mmCIF file of C-alpha atoms and ligand atoms in Angstrom:
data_model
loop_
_atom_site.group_PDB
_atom_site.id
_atom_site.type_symbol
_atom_site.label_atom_id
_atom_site.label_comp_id
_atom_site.label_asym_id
_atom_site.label_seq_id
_atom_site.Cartn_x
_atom_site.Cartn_y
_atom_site.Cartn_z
ATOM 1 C CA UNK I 153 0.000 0.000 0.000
ATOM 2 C CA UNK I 154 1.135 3.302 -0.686
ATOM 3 C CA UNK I 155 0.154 7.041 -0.356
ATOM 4 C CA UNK I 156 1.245 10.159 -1.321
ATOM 5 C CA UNK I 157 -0.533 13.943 -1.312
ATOM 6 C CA UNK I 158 0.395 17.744 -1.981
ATOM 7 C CA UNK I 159 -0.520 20.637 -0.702
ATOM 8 C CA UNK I 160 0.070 23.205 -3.108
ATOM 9 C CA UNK I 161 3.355 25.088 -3.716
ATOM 10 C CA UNK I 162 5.420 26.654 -0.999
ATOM 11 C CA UNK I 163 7.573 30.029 -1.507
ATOM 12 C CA UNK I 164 10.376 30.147 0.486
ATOM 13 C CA UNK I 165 10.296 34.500 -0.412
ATOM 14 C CA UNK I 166 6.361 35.032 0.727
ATOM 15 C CA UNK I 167 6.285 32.181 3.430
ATOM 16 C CA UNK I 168 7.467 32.143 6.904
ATOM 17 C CA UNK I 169 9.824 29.195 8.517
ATOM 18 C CA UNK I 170 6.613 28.820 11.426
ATOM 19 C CA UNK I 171 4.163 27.868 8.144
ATOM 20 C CA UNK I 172 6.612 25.839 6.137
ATOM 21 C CA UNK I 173 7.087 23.912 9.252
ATOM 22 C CA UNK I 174 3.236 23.461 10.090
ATOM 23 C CA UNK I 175 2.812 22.246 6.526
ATOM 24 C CA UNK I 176 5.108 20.069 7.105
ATOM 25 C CA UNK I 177 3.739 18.641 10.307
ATOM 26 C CA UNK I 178 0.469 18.828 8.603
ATOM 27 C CA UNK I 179 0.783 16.890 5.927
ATOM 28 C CA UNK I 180 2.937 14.383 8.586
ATOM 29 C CA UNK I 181 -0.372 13.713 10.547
ATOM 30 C CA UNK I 182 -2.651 13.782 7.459
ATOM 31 C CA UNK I 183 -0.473 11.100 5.702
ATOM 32 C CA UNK I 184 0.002 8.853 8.655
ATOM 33 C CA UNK I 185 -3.495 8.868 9.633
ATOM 34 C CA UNK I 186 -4.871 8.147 5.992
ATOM 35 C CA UNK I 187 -2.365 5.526 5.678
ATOM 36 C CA UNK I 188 -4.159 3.368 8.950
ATOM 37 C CA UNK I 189 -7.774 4.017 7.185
ATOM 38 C CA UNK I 190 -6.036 2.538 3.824
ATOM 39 C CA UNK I 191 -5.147 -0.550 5.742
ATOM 40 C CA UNK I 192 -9.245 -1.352 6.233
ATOM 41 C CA UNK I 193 -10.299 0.867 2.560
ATOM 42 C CA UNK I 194 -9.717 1.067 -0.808
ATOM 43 C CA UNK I 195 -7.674 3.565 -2.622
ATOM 44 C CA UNK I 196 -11.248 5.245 -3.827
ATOM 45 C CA UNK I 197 -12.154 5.726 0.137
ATOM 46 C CA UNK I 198 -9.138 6.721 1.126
ATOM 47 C CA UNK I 199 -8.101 9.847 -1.498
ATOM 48 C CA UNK I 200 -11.846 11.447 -0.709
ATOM 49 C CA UNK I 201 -10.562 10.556 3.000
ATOM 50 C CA UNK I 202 -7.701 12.356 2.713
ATOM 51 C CA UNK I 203 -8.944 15.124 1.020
ATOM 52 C CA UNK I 204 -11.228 15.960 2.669
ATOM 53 C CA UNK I 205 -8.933 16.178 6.118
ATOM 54 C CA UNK I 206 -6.543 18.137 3.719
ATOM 55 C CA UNK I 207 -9.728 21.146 2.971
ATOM 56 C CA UNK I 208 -10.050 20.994 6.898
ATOM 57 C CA UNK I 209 -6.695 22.773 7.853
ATOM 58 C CA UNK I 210 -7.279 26.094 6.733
ATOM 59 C CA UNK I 211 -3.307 25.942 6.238
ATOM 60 C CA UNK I 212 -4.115 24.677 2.622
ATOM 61 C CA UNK I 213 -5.872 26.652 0.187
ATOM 62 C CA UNK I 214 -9.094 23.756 -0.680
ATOM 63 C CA UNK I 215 -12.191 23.627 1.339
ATOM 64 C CA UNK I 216 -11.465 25.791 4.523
ATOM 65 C CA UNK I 217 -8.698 28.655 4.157
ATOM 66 C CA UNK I 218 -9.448 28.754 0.102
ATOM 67 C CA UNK I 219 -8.684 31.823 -2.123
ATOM 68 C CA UNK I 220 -11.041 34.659 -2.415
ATOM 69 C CA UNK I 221 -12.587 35.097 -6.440
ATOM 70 C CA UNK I 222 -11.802 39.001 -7.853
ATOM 71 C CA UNK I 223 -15.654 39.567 -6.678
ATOM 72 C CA UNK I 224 -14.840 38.595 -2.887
ATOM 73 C CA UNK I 225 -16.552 35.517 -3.611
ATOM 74 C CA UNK I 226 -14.842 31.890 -2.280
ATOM 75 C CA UNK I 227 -15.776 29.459 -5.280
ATOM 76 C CA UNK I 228 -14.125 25.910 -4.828
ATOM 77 C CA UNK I 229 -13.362 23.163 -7.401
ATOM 78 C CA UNK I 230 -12.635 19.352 -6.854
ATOM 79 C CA UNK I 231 -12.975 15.771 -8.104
ATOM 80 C CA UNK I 232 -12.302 12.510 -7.425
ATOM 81 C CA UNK I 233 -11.197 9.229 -10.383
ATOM 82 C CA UNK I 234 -11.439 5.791 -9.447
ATOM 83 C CA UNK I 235 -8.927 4.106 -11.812
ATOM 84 C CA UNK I 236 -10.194 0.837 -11.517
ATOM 85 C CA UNK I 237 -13.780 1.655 -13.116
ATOM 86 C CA UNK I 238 -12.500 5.302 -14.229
ATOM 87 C CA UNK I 239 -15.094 6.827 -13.328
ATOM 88 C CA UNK I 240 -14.546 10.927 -12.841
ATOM 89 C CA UNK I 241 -16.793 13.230 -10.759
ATOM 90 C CA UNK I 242 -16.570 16.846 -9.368
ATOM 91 C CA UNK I 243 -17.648 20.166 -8.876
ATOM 92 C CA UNK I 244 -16.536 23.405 -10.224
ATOM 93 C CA UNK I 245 -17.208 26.582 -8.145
ATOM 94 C CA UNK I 246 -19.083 25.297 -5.609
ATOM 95 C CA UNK I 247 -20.125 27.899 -3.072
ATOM 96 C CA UNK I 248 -20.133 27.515 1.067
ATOM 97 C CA UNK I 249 -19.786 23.647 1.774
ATOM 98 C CA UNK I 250 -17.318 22.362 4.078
ATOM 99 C CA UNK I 251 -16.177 19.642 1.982
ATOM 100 C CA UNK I 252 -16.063 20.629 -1.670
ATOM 101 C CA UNK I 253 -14.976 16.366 -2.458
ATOM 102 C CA UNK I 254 -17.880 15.244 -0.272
ATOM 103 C CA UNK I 255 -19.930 16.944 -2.859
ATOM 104 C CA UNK I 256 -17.938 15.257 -5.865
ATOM 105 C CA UNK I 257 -18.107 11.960 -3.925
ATOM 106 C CA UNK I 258 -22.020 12.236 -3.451
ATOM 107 C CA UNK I 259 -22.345 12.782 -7.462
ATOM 108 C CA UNK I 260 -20.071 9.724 -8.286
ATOM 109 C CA UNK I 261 -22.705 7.020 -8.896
ATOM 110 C CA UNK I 262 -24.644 9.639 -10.808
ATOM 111 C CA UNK I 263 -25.396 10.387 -14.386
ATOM 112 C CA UNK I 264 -24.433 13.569 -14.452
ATOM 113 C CA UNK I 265 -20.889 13.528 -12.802
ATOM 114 C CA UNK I 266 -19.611 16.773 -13.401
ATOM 115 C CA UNK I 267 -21.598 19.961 -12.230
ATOM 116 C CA UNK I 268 -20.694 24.043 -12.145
ATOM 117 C CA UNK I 269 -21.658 26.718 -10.389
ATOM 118 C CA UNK I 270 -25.176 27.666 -9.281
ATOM 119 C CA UNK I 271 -25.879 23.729 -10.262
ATOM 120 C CA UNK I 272 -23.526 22.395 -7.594
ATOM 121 C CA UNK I 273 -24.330 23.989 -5.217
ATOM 122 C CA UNK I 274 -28.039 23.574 -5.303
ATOM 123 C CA UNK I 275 -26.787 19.861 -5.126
ATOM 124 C CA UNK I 276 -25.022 20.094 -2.138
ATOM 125 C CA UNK I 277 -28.263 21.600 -0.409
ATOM 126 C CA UNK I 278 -30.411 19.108 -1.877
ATOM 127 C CA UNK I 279 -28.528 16.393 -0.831
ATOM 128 C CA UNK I 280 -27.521 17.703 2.760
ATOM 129 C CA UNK I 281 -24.468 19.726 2.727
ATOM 130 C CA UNK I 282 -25.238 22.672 5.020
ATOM 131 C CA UNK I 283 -24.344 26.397 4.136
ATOM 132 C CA UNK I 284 -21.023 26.414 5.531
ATOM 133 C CA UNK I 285 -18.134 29.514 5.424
ATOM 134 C CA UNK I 286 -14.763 28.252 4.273
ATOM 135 C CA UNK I 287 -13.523 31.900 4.451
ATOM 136 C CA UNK I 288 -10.397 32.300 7.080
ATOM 137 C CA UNK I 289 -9.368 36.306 8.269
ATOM 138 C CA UNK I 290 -5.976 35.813 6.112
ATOM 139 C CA UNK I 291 -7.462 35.290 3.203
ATOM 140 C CA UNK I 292 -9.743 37.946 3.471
ATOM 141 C CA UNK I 293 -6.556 40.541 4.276
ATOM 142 C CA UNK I 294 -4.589 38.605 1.524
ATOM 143 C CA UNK I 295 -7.509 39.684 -0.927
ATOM 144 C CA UNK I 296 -8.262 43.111 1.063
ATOM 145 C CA UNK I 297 -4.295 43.928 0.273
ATOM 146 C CA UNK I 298 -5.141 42.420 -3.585
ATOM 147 C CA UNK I 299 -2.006 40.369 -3.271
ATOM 148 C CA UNK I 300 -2.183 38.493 -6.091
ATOM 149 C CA UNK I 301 -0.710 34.651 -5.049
ATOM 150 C CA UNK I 302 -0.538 32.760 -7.972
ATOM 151 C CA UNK I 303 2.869 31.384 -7.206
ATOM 152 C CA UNK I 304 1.783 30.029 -3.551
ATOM 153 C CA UNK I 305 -1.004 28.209 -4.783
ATOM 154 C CA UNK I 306 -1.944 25.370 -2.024
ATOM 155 C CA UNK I 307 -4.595 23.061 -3.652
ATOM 156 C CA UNK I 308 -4.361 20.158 -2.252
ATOM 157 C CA UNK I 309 -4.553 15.728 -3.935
ATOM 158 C CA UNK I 310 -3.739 12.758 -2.714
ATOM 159 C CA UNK I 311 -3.093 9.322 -4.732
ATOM 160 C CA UNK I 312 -3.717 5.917 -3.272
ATOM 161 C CA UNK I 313 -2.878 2.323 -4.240
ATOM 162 C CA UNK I 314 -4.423 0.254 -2.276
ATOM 163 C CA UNK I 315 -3.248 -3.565 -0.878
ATOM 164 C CA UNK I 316 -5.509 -4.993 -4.243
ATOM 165 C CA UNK I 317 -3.123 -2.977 -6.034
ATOM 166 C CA UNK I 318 -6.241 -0.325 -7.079
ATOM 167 C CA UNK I 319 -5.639 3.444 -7.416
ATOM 168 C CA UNK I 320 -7.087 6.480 -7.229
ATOM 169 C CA UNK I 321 -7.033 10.324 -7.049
ATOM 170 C CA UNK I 322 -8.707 13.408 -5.281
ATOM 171 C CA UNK I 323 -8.046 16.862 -5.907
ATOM 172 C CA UNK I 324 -9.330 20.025 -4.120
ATOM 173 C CA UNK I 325 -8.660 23.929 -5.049
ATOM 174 C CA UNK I 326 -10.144 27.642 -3.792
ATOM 175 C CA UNK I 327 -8.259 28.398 -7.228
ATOM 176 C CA UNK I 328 -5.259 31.100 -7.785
ATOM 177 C CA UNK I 329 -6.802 33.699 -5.814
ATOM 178 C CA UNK I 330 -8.580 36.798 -7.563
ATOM 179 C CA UNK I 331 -9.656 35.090 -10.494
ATOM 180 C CA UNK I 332 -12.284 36.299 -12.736
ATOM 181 C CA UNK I 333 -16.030 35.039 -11.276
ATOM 182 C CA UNK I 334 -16.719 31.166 -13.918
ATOM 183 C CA UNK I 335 -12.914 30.835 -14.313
ATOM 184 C CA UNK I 336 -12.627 27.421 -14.763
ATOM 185 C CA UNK I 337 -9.493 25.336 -12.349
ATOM 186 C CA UNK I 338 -7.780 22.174 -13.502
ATOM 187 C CA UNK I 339 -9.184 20.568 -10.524
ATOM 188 C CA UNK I 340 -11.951 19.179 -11.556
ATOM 189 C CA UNK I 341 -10.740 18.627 -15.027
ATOM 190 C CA UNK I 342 -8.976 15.110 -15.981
ATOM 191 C CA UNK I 343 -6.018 17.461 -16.725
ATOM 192 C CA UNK I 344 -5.584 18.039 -12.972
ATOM 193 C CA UNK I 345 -6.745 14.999 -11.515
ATOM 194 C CA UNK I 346 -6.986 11.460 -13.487
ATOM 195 C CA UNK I 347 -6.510 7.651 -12.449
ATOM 196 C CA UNK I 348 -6.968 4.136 -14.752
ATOM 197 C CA UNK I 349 -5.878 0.825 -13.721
ATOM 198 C CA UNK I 350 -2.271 1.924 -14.519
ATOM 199 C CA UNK I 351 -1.745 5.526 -12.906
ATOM 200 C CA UNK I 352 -3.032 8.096 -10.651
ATOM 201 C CA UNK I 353 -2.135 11.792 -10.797
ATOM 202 C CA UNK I 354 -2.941 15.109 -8.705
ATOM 203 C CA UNK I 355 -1.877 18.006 -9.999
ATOM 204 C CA UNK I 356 -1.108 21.632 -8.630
ATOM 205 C CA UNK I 357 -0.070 24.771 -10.459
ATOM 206 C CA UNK I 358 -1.574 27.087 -12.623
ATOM 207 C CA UNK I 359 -4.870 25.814 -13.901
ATOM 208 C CA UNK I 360 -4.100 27.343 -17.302
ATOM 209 C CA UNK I 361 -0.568 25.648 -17.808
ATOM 210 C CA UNK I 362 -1.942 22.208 -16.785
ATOM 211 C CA UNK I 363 -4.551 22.419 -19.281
ATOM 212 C CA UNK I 364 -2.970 23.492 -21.912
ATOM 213 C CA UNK I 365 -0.017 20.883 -21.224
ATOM 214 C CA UNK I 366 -3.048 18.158 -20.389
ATOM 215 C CA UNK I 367 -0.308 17.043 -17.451
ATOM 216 C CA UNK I 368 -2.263 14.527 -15.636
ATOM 217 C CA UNK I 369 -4.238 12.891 -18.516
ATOM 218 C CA UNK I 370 -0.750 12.392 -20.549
ATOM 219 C CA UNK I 371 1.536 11.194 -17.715
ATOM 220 C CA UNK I 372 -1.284 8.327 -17.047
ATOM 221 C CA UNK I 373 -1.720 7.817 -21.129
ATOM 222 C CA UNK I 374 2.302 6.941 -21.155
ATOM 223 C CA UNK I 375 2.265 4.814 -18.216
ATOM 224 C CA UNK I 376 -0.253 3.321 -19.763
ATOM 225 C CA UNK I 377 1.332 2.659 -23.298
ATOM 226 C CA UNK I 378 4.513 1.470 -21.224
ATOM 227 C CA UNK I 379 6.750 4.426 -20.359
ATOM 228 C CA UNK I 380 8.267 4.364 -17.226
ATOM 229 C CA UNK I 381 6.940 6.815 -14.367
ATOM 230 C CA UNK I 382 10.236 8.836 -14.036
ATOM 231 C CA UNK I 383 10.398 8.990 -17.881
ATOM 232 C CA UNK I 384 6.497 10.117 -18.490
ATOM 233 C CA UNK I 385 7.128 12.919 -16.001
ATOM 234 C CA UNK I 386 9.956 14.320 -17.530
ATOM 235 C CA UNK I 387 8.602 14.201 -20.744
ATOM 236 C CA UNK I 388 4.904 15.826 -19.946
ATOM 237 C CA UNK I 389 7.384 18.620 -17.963
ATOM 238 C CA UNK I 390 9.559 18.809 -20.750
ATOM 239 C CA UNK I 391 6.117 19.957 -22.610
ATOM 240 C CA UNK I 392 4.972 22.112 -20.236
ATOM 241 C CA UNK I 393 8.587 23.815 -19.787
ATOM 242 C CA UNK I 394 7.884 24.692 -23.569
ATOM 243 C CA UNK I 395 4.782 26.991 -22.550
ATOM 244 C CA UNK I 396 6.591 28.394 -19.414
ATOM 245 C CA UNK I 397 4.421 26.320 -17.405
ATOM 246 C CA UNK I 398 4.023 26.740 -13.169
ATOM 247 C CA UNK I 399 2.967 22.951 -12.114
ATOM 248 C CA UNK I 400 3.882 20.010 -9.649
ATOM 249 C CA UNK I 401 2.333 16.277 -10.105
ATOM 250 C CA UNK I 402 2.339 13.724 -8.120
ATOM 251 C CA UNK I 403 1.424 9.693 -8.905
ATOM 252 C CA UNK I 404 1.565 6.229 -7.663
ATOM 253 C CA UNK I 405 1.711 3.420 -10.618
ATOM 254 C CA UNK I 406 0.527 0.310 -11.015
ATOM 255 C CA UNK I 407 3.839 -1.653 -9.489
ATOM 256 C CA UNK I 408 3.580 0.936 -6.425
ATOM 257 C CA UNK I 409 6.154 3.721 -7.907
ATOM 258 C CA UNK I 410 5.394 6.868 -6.152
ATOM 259 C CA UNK I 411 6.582 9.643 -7.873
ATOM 260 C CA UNK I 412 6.291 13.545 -8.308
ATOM 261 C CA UNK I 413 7.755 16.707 -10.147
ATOM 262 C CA UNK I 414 7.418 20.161 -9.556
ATOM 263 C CA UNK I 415 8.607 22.966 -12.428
ATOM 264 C CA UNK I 416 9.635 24.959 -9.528
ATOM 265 C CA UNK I 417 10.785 25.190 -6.263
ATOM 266 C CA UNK I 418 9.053 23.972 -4.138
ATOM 267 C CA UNK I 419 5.463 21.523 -4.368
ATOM 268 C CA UNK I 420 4.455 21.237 -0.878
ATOM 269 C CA UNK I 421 3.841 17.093 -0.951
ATOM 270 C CA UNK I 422 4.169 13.254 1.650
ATOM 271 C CA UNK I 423 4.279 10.357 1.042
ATOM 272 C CA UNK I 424 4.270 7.299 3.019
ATOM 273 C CA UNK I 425 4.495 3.397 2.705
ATOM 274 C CA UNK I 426 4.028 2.090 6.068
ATOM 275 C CA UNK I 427 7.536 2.622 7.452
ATOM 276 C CA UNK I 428 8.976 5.393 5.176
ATOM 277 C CA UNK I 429 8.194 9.140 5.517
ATOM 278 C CA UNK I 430 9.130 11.336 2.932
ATOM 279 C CA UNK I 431 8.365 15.582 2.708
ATOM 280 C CA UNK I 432 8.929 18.435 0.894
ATOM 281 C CA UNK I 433 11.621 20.462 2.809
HETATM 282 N N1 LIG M 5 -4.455 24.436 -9.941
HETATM 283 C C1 LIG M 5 -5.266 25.355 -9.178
HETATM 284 C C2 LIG M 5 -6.000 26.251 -10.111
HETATM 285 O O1 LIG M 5 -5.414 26.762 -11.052
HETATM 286 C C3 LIG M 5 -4.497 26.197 -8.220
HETATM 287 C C4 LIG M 5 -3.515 25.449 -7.364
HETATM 288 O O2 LIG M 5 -3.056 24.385 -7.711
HETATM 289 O O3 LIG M 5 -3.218 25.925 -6.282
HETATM 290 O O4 LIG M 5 -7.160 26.496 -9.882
#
């Protein structure tokens, strides 16, 4: 069984020692106590699992603590693929629930897996999420001083692979911060977040540069067609270096290779196997 997850970028210019260190010790407890629910779950459970304790800490920008829209609007984006029936669901600009995944987990068996907007969050009421503020005070000053943050995004993913050897990936975002109101993230698009039987990938970054590189989609499509996990990384960043592209990745395959890439310093990521520990530092 293994795990991994990410937390969004870290800059070591806008970001104190104190946070880098509670990210750290963040992601430490998140990991460790996903890892025991993995031992009794399946990788499916266990990303929405440790997602959704990942939009919790307001320290990450998903679910609680998420970037404020241009309009002073929070709008959140995730979704969840099961890689052994591949199966995708999410939500894109959800308002006001806690768990933005919960939402994306509830539409799974569903028709229509994929809903915006107004339309997903009239879900989430219908089907019992209550009205619930993710907003945090320093956010609000963060958007009150207009500091733009693209480059310390914080979305947050996690990939599992289970002990049947299934995998699958979550992904949660507030966005970049002070986007225009129906901009659409990567999130909840299978370039940001997208599992078969032979891959799983969360991405984080700049929505724009993932989709236009398609990183998650093509690093699972050449695992797939029998590229190695190092080499499909480096050769889906090698494409996005071409556009200038601001993204980190990280995957488990189907042997159990964890992996992950960032295009710059530094993608704030875990992973775990049971008895190692490894983090961003
Ligand atoms: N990828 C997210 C987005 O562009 C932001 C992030 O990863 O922090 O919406």
């Amino acid at each position: 069984m293994k795990l991994i997850i990410h937390g969004g970028f870290f800059s070591e210019s806008s970001q104190s020692a104190e946070t880098k260190l509670a990210k750290q010790e963040a992601l430490k407890r998140i990991i460790t106590s996903s890892y025991e629910f993995l031992r009794a779950h399946s990788a499916f459970e266990t990303v929405i699992h440790a997602v959704a304790q990942l939009e919790d800490d307001p320290l990450f920008n998903a679910g609680t603590g998420s970037q404020i829209q241009s309009d002073g609007v929070i709008r959140m984006s995730a979704s969840i693929m099961d890689g052994v029936s591949q199966r995708f669901s999410g939500v894109i600009n959800i308002e006001e629930v806690k768990n933005p995944i919960r939402v994306a987990e509830k539409l799974f068996p569903a028709d229509d897996r994929v809903l915006g907007g107004a339309g997903a969050t009239r879900f989430a009421r219908e089907n019992g999420f209550p009205v619930f503020s993710t907003e945090i005070p320093q956010r609000r000053k963060e958007y009150e001083e207009k500091k733009r943050a693209a480059k310390v995004t914080g979305t947050v993913g996690c990939v599992a692979f289970d002990a049947k050897g299934h995998i699958a990936a979550a992904t949660s975002t507030g966005g970049k911060g002070f986007e225009i109101p129906g901009r659409i993230s990567d999130s909840a698009t299978t370039a940001g977040n997208y599992a078969n039987g032979f891959c799983g990938v969360s991405c984080t970054g700049v929505g724009e540069d993932i989709v236009s590189t398609a990183v998650a989609t093509k690093i699972v499509t050449r695992i797939s067609d029998g590229m190695d996990i190092e080499n499909a990384f480096r050769k889906t960043f090698a494409e996005l270096k071409e556009i200038d592209g601001f993204a980190g990745a990280i995957a488990i395959d189907h042997k159990g290779n964890v992996f992950h890439l960032d295009s710059h310093p530094s993608m704030v990521f875990a992973s775990y196997d049971g008895s190692t520990f490894n983090c961003f530092d």
